Amino acid sequence: MSRKSIVIIGAGIAGLAAGTYAQMNGYDSVIFEMHDKPGGLCTSWKRKGFTIDGCIHHLAGSGPNSEIHQIWRELGAADTQDFIFYDEIVQVEADGLALTVYSDIDRLEQHMKEIAPEDSETIEEYIAAARAFTSIDLLAFPLLSTWEIARKSLPVLPVMGKYGKLTLEKFAEKLRNPFLRKTFPTVQYDFSNIPMVVHLNFLAGSHNRTLGWPSGGSLAFARTIERRYLSLGGRIEYNSTVTKILVDRDKAAGVLLADRREHRADIVISAADGRSTIFDMLSGAYSDDRIEAYYKNPPDYSEMTLQVSYGVARDMGGEPHSLTYFLKNPVRLMDRQVDRLNVEIFNFDPTLAPPRKTVVKVMLGSKYSYWRELAKDRHRYEDEKARIAGTVIALLEERFPGISSQVEMTDVATSLTTERYTGNWQGLQPWMPSGVGLTAMTRGFTRTLPGLRNFHMAGHWAEALVGISTAAISGRKAVQRICKEDGKRFTAVAD
Ligand SMILES: Cc1cc2nc3c(=O)[nH]c(=O)nc-3n(C[C@H](O)[C@H](O)[C@H](O)COP(=O)(O)OP(=O)(O)OC[C@H]3O[C@@H](n4cnc5c(N)ncnc54)[C@H](O)[C@@H]3O)c2cc1C
């Protein structure tokens, strides 16, 4: 019997993973990718000898203490020699003091108590909660059976009950020490309203050394999976944009490319942007109220949508790799007041810059409408990018005197940049659908579409949850479903 064929749209992590598992399970697969490289959002780019990493801060499953590590072994990306683990998550500076969020929970407890002995009881409660999370990895839940999830969740149920609805801001209100109360809400990437449960899982993952950094960064990581896929006989066609999913009597039957080529296949997996898959490539013919309601209301403002990077002729070896500091005076950036900066200092991976030089990046949230409006006039758009780069380097000067004279490279990427290069609608990542909560982890959001057979979605839009590991697991699950439909036993082998 001839092998069934699968066409996959997108060579992001989900598409690469789906392709790799498809090859392992005896399918003939081809990936069409609109860009000229793999990775999608998991990417980096070179400028004047510096590598700007556009994605990874922390990769789940970097170390063997998480079930996710096995996925990276299967995808050929888990040589533990190649993962770097941070000793601290972030350092937050304000009012002449510094809070270092150590990855080691015991060290963190001691440090916080030294800063705020009056908060010892609250700190102990926080640390105990983090310790409870060291026995599980929430991000690995999609890999587990319902029974395993229930069993593994037992030790954290009391913590979930207590912190389930609490954000970092709310927890900080319990702290009496003014410095801790001010800085604690910023410790998770300086995002607002981060649930405590997310932070505790993150802290535990850092302590367990399951959250790490793949040496070489995001694109190098994606390339390792690309290599694995190709070595199993998979094919990738780059610079190939899919415009339509071909459908025959409610069965997906292949794809149409922008250059009018048709490619027929038995099964289609879309690992591309959710909105364009459902409403452009399939013209909205396979949707329902739930899906329409979700895509009707995208958020305008989103975190991490503006990346301002510099390559500096400065050895920043002694600095924290992630630093949030409060400014002497708040400044206006885009359409809002900013009173602190979150800076990533890529001093931990020598492959990213020439010797004694460093890439420094500041990430800010921004509104898509702000950049869309400016982009109507190319000059205004470019001027605003240049103005922001000028303001940010002046603010970095406050903390790193002399840095502005050491800048050799400046790069500003907006949500429009992300949209252009990855197809993600409005440069966004999926937001959690209302009322779904953690069930999205096990059930996903649109892994299939109503009424359409031989079609699967994979990736962060299928799950409505962000994350590189989520994308990889989603690609794996798509192939597991296909095997089940074909009455085949799913197999996965480590590299
Ligand atoms: C700034 C930033 C930081 C992040 N940090 C982390 C982190 O530290 N850790 C973590 O785990 N996750 C992180 N993420 C999230 C993570 O990057 C994503 O959730 C994940 O990479 C999504 O992968 P994906 O394969 O589902 O989708 P994508 O990466 O969006 O891939 C989709 C692919 O499909 C292609 N495509 C789209 N349309 C078409 C078409 N019509 N035809 C052909 N090809 C098409 C695109 O070019 C792209 O290659 C971060 C994301 C961002 C933006």
Coordinates of N, CA and C in Angstrom, one line a residue, residues 225-442:
I225 N 15.7 21.1 14.7 CA 14.5 20.3 14.4 C 14.4 20.2 12.9
E226 N 14.7 21.2 12.2 CA 14.6 21.2 10.7 C 15.6 20.0 10.3
R227 N 16.8 19.9 10.9 CA 17.7 18.9 10.5 C 17.1 17.5 10.7
R228 N 16.5 17.4 11.9 CA 15.9 16.1 12.2 C 14.8 15.7 11.2
Y229 N 14.0 16.7 10.9 CA 12.9 16.4 9.9 C 13.5 16.0 8.6
L230 N 14.5 16.7 8.1 CA 15.0 16.4 6.8 C 15.7 15.0 6.8
S231 N 16.3 14.7 8.0 CA 17.1 13.4 8.0 C 16.1 12.2 8.0
L232 N 14.8 12.5 8.3 CA 13.8 11.4 8.3 C 13.1 11.4 6.9
G233 N 13.6 12.2 6.0 CA 13.1 12.1 4.6 C 12.0 13.2 4.3
G234 N 11.8 14.1 5.3 CA 10.8 15.2 5.1 C 11.3 16.2 4.1
R235 N 10.4 17.0 3.5 CA 10.8 18.0 2.5 C 10.2 19.4 3.0
I236 N 11.0 20.4 2.8 CA 10.5 21.8 3.1 C 10.6 22.6 1.8
E237 N 9.5 23.3 1.4 CA 9.6 24.2 0.3 C 9.5 25.6 1.0
Y238 N 10.6 26.4 0.9 CA 10.6 27.7 1.5 C 10.1 28.7 0.4
N239 N 9.9 29.9 0.8 CA 9.3 31.0 0.0 C 8.1 30.5 -0.7
S240 N 7.3 29.7 -0.1 CA 6.1 29.1 -0.6 C 4.9 29.5 0.3
T241 N 4.1 30.5 -0.1 CA 2.9 30.9 0.7 C 1.7 30.1 0.2
V242 N 1.0 29.6 1.2 CA -0.3 28.9 0.9 C -1.4 29.9 0.9
T243 N -2.2 29.9 -0.1 CA -3.3 30.9 -0.1 C -4.6 30.2 0.1
K244 N -4.8 29.0 -0.2 CA -6.0 28.3 -0.1 C -5.8 26.8 0.3
I245 N -6.7 26.3 1.1 CA -6.7 24.9 1.4 C -7.8 24.3 0.5
L246 N -7.4 23.3 -0.3 CA -8.3 22.7 -1.3 C -9.2 21.8 -0.5
V247 N -10.5 21.8 -0.9 CA -11.5 20.9 -0.2 C -12.3 20.2 -1.2
D248 N -12.5 18.9 -1.0 CA -13.3 18.1 -1.9 C -14.4 17.5 -1.0
R249 N -15.6 17.8 -1.2 CA -16.7 17.3 -0.4 C -16.4 17.2 1.1
D250 N -16.1 18.4 1.6 CA -15.8 18.5 3.1 C -14.6 17.7 3.5
K251 N -13.7 17.4 2.6 CA -12.5 16.7 3.0 C -11.3 17.6 2.5
A252 N -10.4 17.9 3.4 CA -9.2 18.7 2.9 C -8.4 17.8 1.9
A253 N -8.0 18.4 0.8 CA -7.4 17.6 -0.3 C -6.1 18.2 -0.8
G254 N -5.6 19.2 -0.2 CA -4.3 19.8 -0.6 C -4.3 21.3 -0.4
V255 N -3.3 21.9 -1.1 CA -3.2 23.4 -0.9 C -2.9 24.1 -2.3
L256 N -3.3 25.3 -2.3 CA -3.0 26.2 -3.5 C -1.9 27.2 -3.0
L257 N -0.9 27.3 -3.8 CA 0.2 28.3 -3.4 C 0.0 29.6 -4.1
A258 N 0.7 30.6 -3.6 CA 0.5 32.0 -4.1 C 1.0 32.0 -5.6
D259 N 1.9 31.1 -6.0 CA 2.3 31.1 -7.4 C 1.4 30.2 -8.3
R260 N 0.2 29.9 -7.7 CA -0.8 29.2 -8.4 C -0.6 27.7 -8.5
R261 N 0.5 27.2 -8.0 CA 0.7 25.8 -8.0 C -0.2 25.1 -7.0
E262 N -0.7 23.9 -7.4 CA -1.6 23.1 -6.5 C -0.8 22.0 -6.0
H263 N -1.0 21.6 -4.8 CA -0.3 20.4 -4.2 C -1.4 19.6 -3.5
R264 N -1.6 18.4 -4.1 CA -2.7 17.6 -3.5 C -2.1 16.7 -2.5
A265 N -2.9 16.3 -1.5 CA -2.4 15.4 -0.4 C -3.6 14.8 0.3
D266 N -3.4 13.7 1.0 CA -4.5 13.0 1.7 C -5.0 13.8 2.9
I267 N -4.0 14.4 3.5 CA -4.3 15.1 4.8 C -3.6 16.5 4.8
V268 N -4.3 17.5 5.4 CA -3.6 18.8 5.5 C -3.6 19.1 7.0
I269 N -2.4 19.6 7.4 CA -2.2 20.1 8.7 C -1.8 21.6 8.6
S270 N -2.6 22.5 9.2 CA -2.2 23.9 9.2 C -1.5 24.2 10.5
A271 N -0.2 24.6 10.4 CA 0.5 25.0 11.6 C 0.8 26.5 11.4
A272 N -0.1 27.2 10.7 CA 0.1 28.6 10.4 C -0.9 29.4 11.3
D273 N -0.8 30.7 11.1 CA -1.7 31.6 11.9 C -3.2 31.1 11.8
G274 N -3.9 31.2 13.0 CA -5.2 30.7 13.1 C -6.2 31.4 12.3
R275 N -6.2 32.8 12.4 CA -7.2 33.5 11.6 C -7.1 33.3 10.1
S276 N -5.9 33.4 9.6 CA -5.8 33.3 8.1 C -6.1 31.8 7.7
T277 N -5.8 30.8 8.5 CA -6.2 29.5 8.2 C -7.7 29.3 8.1
I278 N -8.4 29.8 9.1 CA -9.8 29.6 9.1 C -10.6 30.5 8.2
F279 N -10.2 31.8 8.2 CA -11.0 32.7 7.4 C -10.5 33.1 6.1
D280 N -9.2 32.9 5.8 CA -8.7 33.2 4.4 C -8.6 31.9 3.6
M281 N -7.7 31.0 4.2 CA -7.4 29.7 3.4 C -8.7 28.9 3.3
L282 N -9.6 29.0 4.2 CA -10.8 28.1 4.2 C -12.1 29.0 4.0
S283 N -11.9 30.3 3.8 CA -13.0 31.3 3.6 C -14.0 31.2 4.7
G284 N -13.7 30.8 5.9 CA -14.7 30.8 7.0 C -15.8 29.7 6.9
A285 N -15.6 28.8 5.9 CA -16.6 27.8 5.7 C -16.7 26.8 6.8
Y286 N -15.7 26.6 7.6 CA -15.7 25.6 8.7 C -15.4 26.3 10.0
S287 N -16.4 26.9 10.5 CA -16.2 27.7 11.7 C -17.5 27.5 12.6
D288 N -17.6 28.2 13.7 CA -18.8 28.2 14.5 C -18.8 29.4 15.4
D289 N -19.8 29.6 16.2 CA -20.0 30.8 17.0 C -18.8 31.0 17.9
R290 N -18.3 29.9 18.5 CA -17.2 30.0 19.5 C -16.0 30.6 18.8
I291 N -15.7 30.0 17.6 CA -14.5 30.4 16.9 C -14.6 31.9 16.4
E292 N -15.8 32.2 15.9 CA -16.0 33.6 15.4 C -15.9 34.6 16.5
A293 N -16.5 34.2 17.7 CA -16.5 35.2 18.8 C -15.0 35.4 19.2
Y294 N -14.2 34.4 19.2 CA -12.8 34.5 19.6 C -12.1 35.5 18.7
Y295 N -12.2 35.3 17.4 CA -11.4 36.1 16.4 C -12.0 37.5 16.2
K296 N -13.3 37.7 16.7 CA -13.9 39.0 16.5 C -13.2 40.1 17.4
N297 N -12.6 39.6 18.5 CA -12.1 40.6 19.5 C -10.7 40.4 19.8
P298 N -9.8 40.7 18.9 CA -8.3 40.5 19.2 C -8.0 41.7 20.1
P299 N -7.0 41.5 21.1 CA -6.6 42.6 21.9 C -5.8 43.6 21.0
D300 N -5.9 44.8 21.3 CA -5.1 45.8 20.5 C -3.7 45.9 21.2
Y301 N -3.7 46.0 22.5 CA -2.4 46.1 23.2 C -1.9 44.7 23.5
S302 N -0.6 44.4 23.3 CA -0.1 43.1 23.7 C 1.4 43.3 24.2
E303 N 1.8 42.5 25.1 CA 3.1 42.5 25.7 C 4.1 42.1 24.7
M304 N 5.4 42.5 24.8 CA 6.5 42.0 24.0 C 6.4 42.2 22.5
T305 N 5.6 43.3 22.1 CA 5.4 43.4 20.7 C 6.3 44.5 20.1
L306 N 7.1 45.1 20.9 CA 8.1 46.1 20.4 C 9.5 45.6 21.0
Q307 N 10.4 45.3 20.1 CA 11.7 44.9 20.5 C 12.8 45.9 20.0
V308 N 13.4 46.5 21.0 CA 14.5 47.5 20.7 C 15.8 46.9 21.1
S309 N 16.6 46.6 20.1 CA 17.9 45.9 20.3 C 19.1 46.7 19.9
Y310 N 20.2 46.5 20.7 CA 21.4 47.2 20.4 C 22.6 46.2 20.5
G311 N 23.6 46.4 19.6 CA 24.8 45.7 19.7 C 25.8 46.7 20.2
V312 N 26.4 46.4 21.4 CA 27.3 47.3 22.0 C 28.7 46.8 22.2
A313 N 29.7 47.7 22.0 CA 31.1 47.3 22.2 C 31.4 47.4 23.7
R314 N 30.8 46.5 24.5 CA 30.9 46.5 25.9 C 30.8 45.1 26.5
D315 N 31.7 44.8 27.3 CA 31.7 43.4 27.9 C 30.7 43.6 29.2
M316 N 29.6 42.9 29.1 CA 28.6 43.1 30.2 C 28.5 41.8 31.1
G317 N 29.7 41.2 31.1 CA 29.7 39.9 31.8 C 29.2 39.9 33.3
G318 N 29.4 41.0 34.0 CA 29.1 41.0 35.4 C 27.6 41.3 35.7
E319 N 26.9 41.7 34.6 CA 25.5 42.2 34.8 C 24.5 41.0 34.8
P320 N 23.3 41.2 35.4 CA 22.3 40.2 35.4 C 21.8 40.0 33.9
H321 N 21.4 38.8 33.5 CA 21.0 38.6 32.1 C 19.6 39.2 31.9
S322 N 18.9 39.4 33.0 CA 17.6 40.1 32.8 C 17.4 41.1 34.0
L323 N 17.1 42.3 33.6 CA 17.1 43.4 34.6 C 15.9 44.3 34.4
T324 N 15.2 44.5 35.5 CA 14.2 45.6 35.4 C 14.6 46.7 36.3
Y325 N 14.6 47.9 35.8 CA 14.9 49.0 36.8 C 14.0 50.2 36.6
F326 N 13.7 50.7 37.8 CA 12.8 51.9 37.8 C 13.5 53.1 37.4
L327 N 12.9 54.0 36.6 CA 13.6 55.1 36.0 C 13.6 56.3 37.0
K328 N 14.6 57.2 36.8 CA 14.6 58.4 37.7 C 13.3 59.2 37.5
N329 N 13.0 59.4 36.2 CA 11.7 60.1 35.9 C 11.0 59.3 34.8
P330 N 9.7 59.1 35.0 CA 8.9 58.4 33.9 C 9.0 59.2 32.6
V331 N 9.0 58.4 31.5 CA 9.0 59.1 30.2 C 7.8 58.6 29.4
R332 N 7.5 59.4 28.3 CA 6.4 59.0 27.4 C 7.0 58.2 26.3
L333 N 6.6 57.0 26.1 CA 7.0 56.1 25.0 C 5.8 55.7 24.2
M334 N 5.7 55.9 23.0 CA 4.5 55.6 22.2 C 3.3 56.4 22.8
D335 N 2.2 55.7 23.2 CA 1.1 56.5 23.7 C 0.9 56.3 25.2
R336 N 2.0 56.0 26.0 CA 1.8 55.9 27.4 C 3.1 56.3 28.2
Q337 N 2.9 56.4 29.5 CA 4.0 56.8 30.4 C 4.7 55.5 30.8
V338 N 6.0 55.5 30.8 CA 6.8 54.3 31.2 C 7.6 54.7 32.4
D339 N 7.6 53.9 33.5 CA 8.4 54.3 34.7 C 9.5 53.3 34.9
R340 N 9.6 52.2 34.1 CA 10.7 51.3 34.3 C 11.0 50.6 33.0
L341 N 12.2 50.0 32.9 CA 12.5 49.2 31.7 C 12.9 47.8 32.1
N342 N 12.5 46.9 31.2 CA 13.0 45.5 31.4 C 14.0 45.2 30.3
V343 N 15.2 44.9 30.7 CA 16.3 44.8 29.8 C 16.8 43.4 29.7
E344 N 17.0 42.8 28.6 CA 17.7 41.5 28.4 C 19.1 41.7 28.0
I345 N 20.0 41.2 28.7 CA 21.4 41.3 28.4 C 22.0 39.9 28.0
F346 N 22.3 39.8 26.8 CA 22.6 38.5 26.2 C 24.1 38.2 26.5
N347 N 24.5 38.2 27.8 CA 25.9 38.0 28.2 C 26.2 36.6 28.5
F348 N 25.2 35.7 28.4 CA 25.4 34.3 28.8 C 25.7 33.4 27.6
D349 N 25.6 33.9 26.4 CA 25.8 33.0 25.3 C 26.8 33.7 24.3
P350 N 28.0 33.2 24.3 CA 29.1 33.9 23.5 C 28.9 33.8 22.0
T351 N 27.9 33.0 21.6 CA 27.8 32.8 20.1 C 27.0 34.1 19.5
L352 N 26.5 34.9 20.4 CA 25.6 35.9 19.9 C 26.3 37.3 19.5
A353 N 27.5 37.4 20.0 CA 28.2 38.7 19.7 C 29.7 38.4 19.6
P354 N 30.4 39.3 18.9 CA 31.9 39.1 18.9 C 32.4 39.3 20.3
P355 N 33.7 38.8 20.5 CA 34.3 38.9 21.9 C 34.2 40.3 22.5
R356 N 33.9 40.4 23.8 CA 33.8 41.6 24.5 C 32.7 42.6 24.0
K357 N 31.8 42.0 23.3 CA 30.6 42.8 22.8 C 29.3 42.1 23.2
T358 N 28.2 42.8 23.3 CA 27.0 42.2 23.8 C 25.8 42.8 23.1
V359 N 24.8 41.9 23.0 CA 23.5 42.4 22.5 C 22.6 42.7 23.8
V360 N 22.0 43.9 23.7 CA 21.1 44.3 24.8 C 19.7 44.6 24.2
K361 N 18.7 44.1 24.8 CA 17.4 44.3 24.2 C 16.4 44.7 25.2
V362 N 15.5 45.7 24.8 CA 14.4 46.2 25.7 C 13.1 45.8 25.0
M363 N 12.3 45.1 25.7 CA 11.0 44.8 25.1 C 9.9 45.6 25.8
L364 N 9.0 46.0 24.9 CA 7.9 46.8 25.4 C 6.5 46.3 24.9
G365 N 5.5 46.5 25.6 CA 4.2 46.2 25.0 C 3.8 47.4 24.1
S366 N 2.9 47.1 23.2 CA 2.4 48.2 22.3 C 1.1 47.8 21.7
K367 N 0.5 48.9 21.2 CA -0.8 48.7 20.5 C -0.6 48.5 19.0
Y368 N -1.3 47.5 18.5 CA -1.1 47.2 17.0 C -1.7 48.5 16.2
S369 N -2.8 49.0 16.7 CA -3.4 50.2 16.0 C -2.4 51.3 15.9
Y370 N -1.6 51.5 16.9 CA -0.6 52.6 17.0 C 0.4 52.5 15.8
W371 N 0.9 51.3 15.6 CA 1.9 51.1 14.5 C 1.2 51.0 13.1
R372 N 0.0 50.4 13.1 CA -0.7 50.3 11.8 C -1.0 51.7 11.3
E373 N -1.4 52.6 12.2 CA -1.7 54.0 11.8 C -0.5 54.7 11.3
L374 N 0.6 54.5 12.0 CA 1.9 55.2 11.6 C 2.4 54.6 10.3
A375 N 2.1 53.4 10.0 CA 2.7 52.7 8.8 C 2.0 53.2 7.6
K376 N 0.9 54.0 7.7 CA 0.3 54.5 6.5 C 1.2 55.5 5.8
D377 N 2.2 56.0 6.6 CA 3.2 56.9 6.1 C 4.6 56.3 6.5
R378 N 5.2 55.7 5.5 CA 6.5 55.0 5.8 C 7.5 55.8 6.6
H379 N 7.6 57.1 6.3 CA 8.5 58.0 6.9 C 8.2 58.2 8.4
R380 N 6.9 58.4 8.7 CA 6.5 58.6 10.1 C 6.8 57.3 10.9
Y381 N 6.5 56.1 10.3 CA 6.7 54.8 10.9 C 8.2 54.7 11.3
E382 N 9.1 54.9 10.3 CA 10.5 54.8 10.5 C 11.0 55.8 11.5
D383 N 10.5 57.1 11.4 CA 10.9 58.1 12.4 C 10.6 57.7 13.8
E384 N 9.4 57.2 14.0 CA 9.0 56.8 15.3 C 9.8 55.7 15.9
K385 N 10.2 54.7 15.0 CA 11.1 53.7 15.5 C 12.4 54.3 15.9
A386 N 13.0 55.2 15.1 CA 14.3 55.8 15.4 C 14.2 56.7 16.7
R387 N 13.0 57.3 16.9 CA 12.8 58.2 18.0 C 12.8 57.3 19.3
I388 N 12.1 56.2 19.2 CA 12.1 55.3 20.4 C 13.4 54.7 20.7
A389 N 14.2 54.3 19.6 CA 15.5 53.8 19.8 C 16.4 54.8 20.5
G390 N 16.2 56.1 20.2 CA 17.0 57.2 20.8 C 16.6 57.4 22.2
T391 N 15.3 57.3 22.5 CA 14.9 57.5 23.9 C 15.4 56.3 24.8
V392 N 15.2 55.1 24.3 CA 15.6 54.0 25.1 C 17.1 53.9 25.4
I393 N 17.9 54.3 24.4 CA 19.3 54.2 24.7 C 19.7 55.3 25.8
A394 N 19.0 56.4 25.7 CA 19.2 57.5 26.7 C 18.8 57.0 28.1
L395 N 17.8 56.2 28.2 CA 17.3 55.6 29.4 C 18.3 54.5 29.9
L396 N 18.9 53.8 29.0 CA 19.9 52.8 29.4 C 21.1 53.5 29.9
E397 N 21.4 54.6 29.5 CA 22.6 55.4 29.9 C 22.5 55.7 31.4
E398 N 21.2 55.8 32.0 CA 21.0 56.0 33.4 C 21.6 54.9 34.2
R399 N 21.5 53.7 33.7 CA 22.0 52.5 34.4 C 23.4 52.0 34.0
F400 N 23.7 52.3 32.7 CA 25.0 51.9 32.1 C 25.7 53.1 31.5
P401 N 26.3 53.9 32.4 CA 26.9 55.1 31.8 C 27.9 54.8 30.7
G402 N 27.8 55.6 29.6 CA 28.7 55.4 28.5 C 28.2 54.5 27.4
I403 N 27.1 53.9 27.7 CA 26.7 52.8 26.7 C 26.3 53.4 25.4
S404 N 25.7 54.7 25.4 CA 25.3 55.2 24.1 C 26.4 55.4 23.1
S405 N 27.6 55.7 23.6 CA 28.7 55.8 22.7 C 29.3 54.5 22.3
Q406 N 28.8 53.4 22.8 CA 29.3 52.1 22.5 C 28.4 51.3 21.5
V407 N 27.4 52.0 21.1 CA 26.4 51.3 20.2 C 26.9 51.1 18.8
E408 N 27.0 49.9 18.3 CA 27.4 49.6 16.9 C 26.3 49.2 16.0
M409 N 25.2 48.8 16.7 CA 24.0 48.3 15.9 C 22.7 48.6 16.6
T410 N 21.8 49.1 15.9 CA 20.4 49.3 16.5 C 19.4 48.6 15.6
D411 N 18.4 48.0 16.2 CA 17.4 47.3 15.5 C 16.0 47.4 16.2
V412 N 15.0 47.9 15.5 CA 13.7 48.0 16.2 C 12.7 47.1 15.4
A413 N 12.0 46.2 16.1 CA 11.0 45.4 15.4 C 9.7 45.6 16.1
T414 N 8.6 45.9 15.3 CA 7.3 46.2 15.8 C 6.4 45.0 15.6
S415 N 5.1 45.1 16.0 CA 4.2 44.0 15.7 C 3.9 43.9 14.2
L416 N 4.2 44.9 13.4 CA 4.0 44.8 12.0 C 5.2 44.0 11.4
T417 N 6.3 44.1 12.0 CA 7.5 43.2 11.6 C 7.1 41.8 11.8
T418 N 6.6 41.5 13.0 CA 6.3 40.1 13.3 C 5.2 39.6 12.4
E419 N 4.2 40.4 12.1 CA 3.1 40.0 11.2 C 3.7 39.7 9.8
R420 N 4.5 40.6 9.4 CA 5.1 40.4 8.0 C 5.9 39.1 7.9
Y421 N 6.7 38.8 8.9 CA 7.7 37.7 8.8 C 7.1 36.4 9.2
T422 N 6.0 36.4 10.0 CA 5.5 35.1 10.5 C 4.0 34.8 10.2
G423 N 3.4 35.9 9.7 CA 1.9 35.7 9.4 C 1.0 35.7 10.6
N424 N 1.6 35.9 11.8 CA 0.7 35.9 13.0 C -0.1 37.2 12.9
W425 N -1.4 37.0 13.0 CA -2.3 38.1 12.8 C -2.0 39.3 13.8
Q426 N -1.9 40.4 13.2 CA -1.6 41.7 14.0 C -0.3 41.5 14.9
G427 N 0.5 40.6 14.5 CA 1.8 40.4 15.2 C 1.5 39.8 16.6
L428 N 0.3 39.2 16.8 CA -0.2 38.8 18.1 C 0.2 37.3 18.3
Q429 N 0.2 37.0 19.6 CA 0.2 35.5 19.9 C -1.2 35.3 20.5
P430 N -1.7 34.0 20.4 CA -3.1 33.8 20.9 C -3.3 34.2 22.3
W431 N -4.4 34.7 22.6 CA -4.8 35.0 24.0 C -5.8 34.0 24.5
M432 N -5.8 33.8 25.8 CA -6.7 32.7 26.3 C -8.1 33.0 26.1
P433 N -8.9 32.1 25.5 CA -10.3 32.3 25.3 C -11.0 32.4 26.6
S434 N -12.0 33.3 26.8 CA -12.6 33.5 28.1 C -13.4 32.2 28.4
G435 N -13.3 31.9 29.7 CA -14.0 30.7 30.3 C -13.3 29.4 30.0
V436 N -12.2 29.4 29.4 CA -11.5 28.1 29.0 C -10.5 27.7 30.1
G437 N -9.7 28.6 30.5 CA -8.7 28.3 31.6 C -7.8 27.2 31.2
L438 N -7.4 26.4 32.2 CA -6.4 25.4 32.0 C -6.9 24.2 31.1
T439 N -8.2 24.1 30.8 CA -8.7 23.0 30.0 C -8.1 23.1 28.6
A440 N -7.8 24.4 28.2 CA -7.1 24.5 26.9 C -5.9 23.7 26.8
M441 N -5.3 23.4 27.9 CA -4.0 22.6 27.9 C -4.3 21.2 27.5
T442 N -5.4 20.7 27.9 CA -5.7 19.3 27.5 C -6.5 19.1 26.3

